[in-house]
PDB file of C-alpha atoms and ligand atoms in Angstrom:
ATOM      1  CA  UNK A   1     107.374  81.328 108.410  1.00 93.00           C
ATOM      2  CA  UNK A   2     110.250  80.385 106.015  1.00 93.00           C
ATOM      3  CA  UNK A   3     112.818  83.379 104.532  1.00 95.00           C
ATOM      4  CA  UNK A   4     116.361  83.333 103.009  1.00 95.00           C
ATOM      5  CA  UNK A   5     119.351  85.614 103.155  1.00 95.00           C
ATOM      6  CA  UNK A   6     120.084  87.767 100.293  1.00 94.00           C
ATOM      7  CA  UNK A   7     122.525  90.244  98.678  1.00 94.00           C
ATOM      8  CA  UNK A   8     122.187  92.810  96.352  1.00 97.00           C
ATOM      9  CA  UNK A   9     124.008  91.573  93.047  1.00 97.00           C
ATOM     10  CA  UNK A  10     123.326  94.171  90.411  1.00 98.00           C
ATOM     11  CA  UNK A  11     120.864  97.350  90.492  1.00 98.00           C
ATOM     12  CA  UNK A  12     119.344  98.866  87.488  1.00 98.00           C
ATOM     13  CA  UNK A  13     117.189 101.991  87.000  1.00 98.00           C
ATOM     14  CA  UNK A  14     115.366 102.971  83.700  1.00 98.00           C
ATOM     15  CA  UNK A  15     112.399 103.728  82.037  1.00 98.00           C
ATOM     16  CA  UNK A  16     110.002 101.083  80.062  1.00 98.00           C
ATOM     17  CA  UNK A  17     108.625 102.209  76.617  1.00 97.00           C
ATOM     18  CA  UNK A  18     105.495 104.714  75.894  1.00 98.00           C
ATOM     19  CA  UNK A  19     102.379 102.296  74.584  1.00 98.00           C
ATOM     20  CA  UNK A  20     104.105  98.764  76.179  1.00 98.00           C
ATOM     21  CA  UNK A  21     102.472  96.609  77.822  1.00 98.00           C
ATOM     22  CA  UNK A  22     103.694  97.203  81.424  1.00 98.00           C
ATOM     23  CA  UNK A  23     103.760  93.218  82.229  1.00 98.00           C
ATOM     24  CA  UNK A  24     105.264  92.366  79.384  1.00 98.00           C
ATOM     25  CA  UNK A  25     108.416  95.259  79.858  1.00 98.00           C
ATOM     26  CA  UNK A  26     109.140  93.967  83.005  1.00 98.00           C
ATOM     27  CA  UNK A  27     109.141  90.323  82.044  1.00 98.00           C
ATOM     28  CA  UNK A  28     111.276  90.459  78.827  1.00 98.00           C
ATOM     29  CA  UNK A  29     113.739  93.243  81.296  1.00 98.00           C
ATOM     30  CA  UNK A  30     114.174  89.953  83.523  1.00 98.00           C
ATOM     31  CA  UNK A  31     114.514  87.773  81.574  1.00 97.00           C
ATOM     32  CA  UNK A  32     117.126  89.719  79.494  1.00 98.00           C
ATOM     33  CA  UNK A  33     119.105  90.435  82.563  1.00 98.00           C
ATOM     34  CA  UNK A  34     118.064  86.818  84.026  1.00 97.00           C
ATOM     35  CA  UNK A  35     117.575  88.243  87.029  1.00 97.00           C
ATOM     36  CA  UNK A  36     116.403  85.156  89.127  1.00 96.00           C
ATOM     37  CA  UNK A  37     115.625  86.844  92.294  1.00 97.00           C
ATOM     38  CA  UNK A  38     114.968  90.464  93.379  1.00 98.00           C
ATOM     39  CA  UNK A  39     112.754  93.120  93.869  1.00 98.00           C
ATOM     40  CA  UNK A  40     110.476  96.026  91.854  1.00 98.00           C
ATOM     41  CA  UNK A  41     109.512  99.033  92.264  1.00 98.00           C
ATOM     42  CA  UNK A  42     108.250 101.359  89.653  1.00 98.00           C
ATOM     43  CA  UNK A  43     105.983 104.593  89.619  1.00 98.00           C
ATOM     44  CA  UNK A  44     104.401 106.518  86.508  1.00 98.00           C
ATOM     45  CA  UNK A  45     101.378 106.529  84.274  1.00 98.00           C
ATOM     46  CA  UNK A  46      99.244 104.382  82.285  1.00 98.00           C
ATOM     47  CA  UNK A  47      96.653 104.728  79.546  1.00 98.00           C
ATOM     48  CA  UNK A  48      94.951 101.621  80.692  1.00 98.00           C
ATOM     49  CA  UNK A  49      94.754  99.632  82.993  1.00 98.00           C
ATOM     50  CA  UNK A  50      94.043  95.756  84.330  1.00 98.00           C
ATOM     51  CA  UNK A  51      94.364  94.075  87.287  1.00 98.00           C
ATOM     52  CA  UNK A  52      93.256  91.747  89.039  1.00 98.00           C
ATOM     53  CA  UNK A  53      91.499  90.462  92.542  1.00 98.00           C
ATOM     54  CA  UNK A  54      92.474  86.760  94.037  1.00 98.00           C
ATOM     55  CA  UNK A  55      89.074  85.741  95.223  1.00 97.00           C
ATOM     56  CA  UNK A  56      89.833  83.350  98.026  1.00 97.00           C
ATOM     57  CA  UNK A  57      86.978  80.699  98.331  1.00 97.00           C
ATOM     58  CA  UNK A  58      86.552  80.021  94.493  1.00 97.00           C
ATOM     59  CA  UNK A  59      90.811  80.694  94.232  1.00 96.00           C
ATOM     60  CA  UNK A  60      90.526  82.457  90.982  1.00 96.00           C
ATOM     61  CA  UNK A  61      90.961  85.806  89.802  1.00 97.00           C
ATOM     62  CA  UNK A  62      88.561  88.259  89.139  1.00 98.00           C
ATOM     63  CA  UNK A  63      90.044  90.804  86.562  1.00 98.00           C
ATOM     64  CA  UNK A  64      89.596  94.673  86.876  1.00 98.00           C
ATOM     65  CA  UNK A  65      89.783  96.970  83.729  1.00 98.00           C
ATOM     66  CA  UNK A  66      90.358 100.705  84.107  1.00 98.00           C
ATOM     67  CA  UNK A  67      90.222 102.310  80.433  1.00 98.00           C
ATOM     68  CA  UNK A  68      91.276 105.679  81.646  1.00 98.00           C
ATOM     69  CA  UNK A  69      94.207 107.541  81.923  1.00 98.00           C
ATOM     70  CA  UNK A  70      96.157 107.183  85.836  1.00 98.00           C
ATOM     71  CA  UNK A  71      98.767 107.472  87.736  1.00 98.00           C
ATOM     72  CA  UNK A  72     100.897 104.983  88.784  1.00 98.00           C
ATOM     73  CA  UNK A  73     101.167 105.383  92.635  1.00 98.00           C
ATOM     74  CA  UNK A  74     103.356 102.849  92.894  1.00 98.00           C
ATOM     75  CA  UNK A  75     103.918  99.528  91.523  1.00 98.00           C
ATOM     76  CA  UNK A  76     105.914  96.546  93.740  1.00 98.00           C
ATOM     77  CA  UNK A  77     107.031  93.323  93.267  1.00 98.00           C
ATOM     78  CA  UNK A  78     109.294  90.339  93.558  1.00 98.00           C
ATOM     79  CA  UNK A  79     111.361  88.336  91.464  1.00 98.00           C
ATOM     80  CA  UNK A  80     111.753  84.592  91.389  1.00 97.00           C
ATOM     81  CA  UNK A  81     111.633  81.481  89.468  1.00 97.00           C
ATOM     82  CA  UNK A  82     108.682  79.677  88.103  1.00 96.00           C
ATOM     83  CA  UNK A  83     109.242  76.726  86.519  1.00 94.00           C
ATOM     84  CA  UNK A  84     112.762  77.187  85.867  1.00 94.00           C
ATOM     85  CA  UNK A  85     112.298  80.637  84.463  1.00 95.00           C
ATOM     86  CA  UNK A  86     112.665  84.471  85.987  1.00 97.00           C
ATOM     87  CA  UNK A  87     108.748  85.479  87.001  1.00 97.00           C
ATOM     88  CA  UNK A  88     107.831  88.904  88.266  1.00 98.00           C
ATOM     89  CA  UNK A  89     104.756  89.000  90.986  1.00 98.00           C
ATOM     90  CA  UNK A  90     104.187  92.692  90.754  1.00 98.00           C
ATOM     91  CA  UNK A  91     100.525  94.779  92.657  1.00 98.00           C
ATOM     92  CA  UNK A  92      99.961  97.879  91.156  1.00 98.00           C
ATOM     93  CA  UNK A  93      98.454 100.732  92.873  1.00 98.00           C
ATOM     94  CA  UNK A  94      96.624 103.612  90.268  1.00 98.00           C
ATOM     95  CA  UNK A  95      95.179 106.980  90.892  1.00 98.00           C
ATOM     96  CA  UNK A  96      92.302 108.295  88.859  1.00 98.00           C
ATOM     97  CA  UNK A  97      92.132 112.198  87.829  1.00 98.00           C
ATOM     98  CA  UNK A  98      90.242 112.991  91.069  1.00 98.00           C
ATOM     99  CA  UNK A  99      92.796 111.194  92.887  1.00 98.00           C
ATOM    100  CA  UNK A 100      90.449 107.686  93.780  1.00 98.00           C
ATOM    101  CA  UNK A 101      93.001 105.063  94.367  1.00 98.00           C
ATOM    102  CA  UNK A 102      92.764 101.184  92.536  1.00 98.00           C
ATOM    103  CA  UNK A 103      94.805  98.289  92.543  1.00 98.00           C
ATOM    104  CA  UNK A 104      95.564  94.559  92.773  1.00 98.00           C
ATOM    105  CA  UNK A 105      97.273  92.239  91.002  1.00 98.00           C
ATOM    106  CA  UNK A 106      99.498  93.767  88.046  1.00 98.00           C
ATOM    107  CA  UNK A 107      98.196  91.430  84.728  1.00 98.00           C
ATOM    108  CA  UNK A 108      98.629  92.226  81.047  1.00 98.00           C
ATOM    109  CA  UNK A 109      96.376  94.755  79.008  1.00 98.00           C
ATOM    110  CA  UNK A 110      98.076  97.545  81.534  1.00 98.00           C
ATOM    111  CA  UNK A 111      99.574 100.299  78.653  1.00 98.00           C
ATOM    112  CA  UNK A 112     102.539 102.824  79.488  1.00 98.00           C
ATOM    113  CA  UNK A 113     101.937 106.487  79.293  1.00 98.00           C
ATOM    114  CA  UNK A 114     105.677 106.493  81.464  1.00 98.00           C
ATOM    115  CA  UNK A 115     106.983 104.063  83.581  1.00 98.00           C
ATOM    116  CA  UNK A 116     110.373 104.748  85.398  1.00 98.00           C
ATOM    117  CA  UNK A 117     111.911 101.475  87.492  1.00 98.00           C
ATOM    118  CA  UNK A 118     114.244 100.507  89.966  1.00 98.00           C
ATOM    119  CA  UNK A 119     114.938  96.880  89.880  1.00 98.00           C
ATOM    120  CA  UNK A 120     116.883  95.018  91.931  1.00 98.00           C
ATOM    121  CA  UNK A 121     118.833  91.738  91.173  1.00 98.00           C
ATOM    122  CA  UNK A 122     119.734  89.400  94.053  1.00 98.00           C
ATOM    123  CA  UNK A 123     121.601  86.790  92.395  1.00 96.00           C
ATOM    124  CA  UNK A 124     121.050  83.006  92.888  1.00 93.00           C
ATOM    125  CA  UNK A 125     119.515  81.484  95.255  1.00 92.00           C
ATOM    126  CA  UNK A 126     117.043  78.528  95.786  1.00 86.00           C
ATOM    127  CA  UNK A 127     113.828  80.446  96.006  1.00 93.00           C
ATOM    128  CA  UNK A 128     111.123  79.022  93.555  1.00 96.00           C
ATOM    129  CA  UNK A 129     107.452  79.085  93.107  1.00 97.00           C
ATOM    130  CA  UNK A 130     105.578  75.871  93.619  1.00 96.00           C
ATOM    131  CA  UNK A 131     102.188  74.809  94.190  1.00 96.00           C
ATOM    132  CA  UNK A 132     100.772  75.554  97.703  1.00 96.00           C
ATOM    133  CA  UNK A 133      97.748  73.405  98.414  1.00 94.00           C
ATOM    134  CA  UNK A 134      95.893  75.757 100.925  1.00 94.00           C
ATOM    135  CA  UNK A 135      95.943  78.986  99.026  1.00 96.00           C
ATOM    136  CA  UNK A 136      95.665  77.600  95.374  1.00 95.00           C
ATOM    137  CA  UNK A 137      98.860  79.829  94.735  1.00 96.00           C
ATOM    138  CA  UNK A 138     102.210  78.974  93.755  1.00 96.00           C
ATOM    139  CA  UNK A 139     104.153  80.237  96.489  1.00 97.00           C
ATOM    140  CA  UNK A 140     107.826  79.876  97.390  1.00 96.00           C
ATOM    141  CA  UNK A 141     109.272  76.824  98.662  1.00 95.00           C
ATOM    142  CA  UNK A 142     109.988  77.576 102.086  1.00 92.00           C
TER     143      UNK A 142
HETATM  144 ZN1   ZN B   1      99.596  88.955  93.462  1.00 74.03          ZN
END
């Protein structure tokens, strides 16, 4: 186990624009505010949708594509550096029109019907991806 202490700096709510890509909203939103650490949380809609699955023996994703119309249950995430710049790490949970739930990990090709966020900014702080030898991840350096 390894964690930090954190406060909140800054909080922010909005809404990302109708026929973004959701990915690509929240990465240009941190990297705007250079938020460097925090937290995400956002719920809505999409058009489409992809995702994807960390498959664990061959460590590479496997990438889901929903080209439908769902909900977004709720999306969560982090904020911290990778390789010196702000990087959200964001899982996405959809609902289909009979209410079937998807997910995994958020990637781009995910379009916005509506997409309202809270994000949180925790300042500075030493937190930072780096490579992690068992998982094939880059995982903070604690
Ligand atoms: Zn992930």
């Amino acid at each position: 186990m390894g964690y930090i202490n954190i406060d909140v700096k800054r909080r922010f709510m909005g809404r990302f624009k109708y026929d973004n890509d959701l990915l690509q909203e929240i990465t240009n939103f941190i990297i705007n505010e250079n938020i460097r650490s925090g937290e995400i949380r956002i719920i809505g809609a999409v058009k489409k949708a992809r995702f994807g699955y960390f498959n664990q023996s061959t460590k590479e994703y496997k990438f889901i594509e929903k080209n439908e119309h769902m909900e977004i249950l709720s999306a969560i995430g982090n904020i911290s550096l990778k390789n010196k710049k702000p990087f959200p790490h964001v899982h996405i949970t959809l609902a289909d029109k009979d209410g079937n739930v998807f997910g995994g990990h958020l990637m781009e090709g995910t379009k916005i019907f509506a997409a309202e966020f809270v994000i949180v900014d925790y300042g500075e702080n030493n937190l930072e991806r780096v490579d992690d030898e068992f998982t094939g991840l880059q995982l903070w350096n604690l």
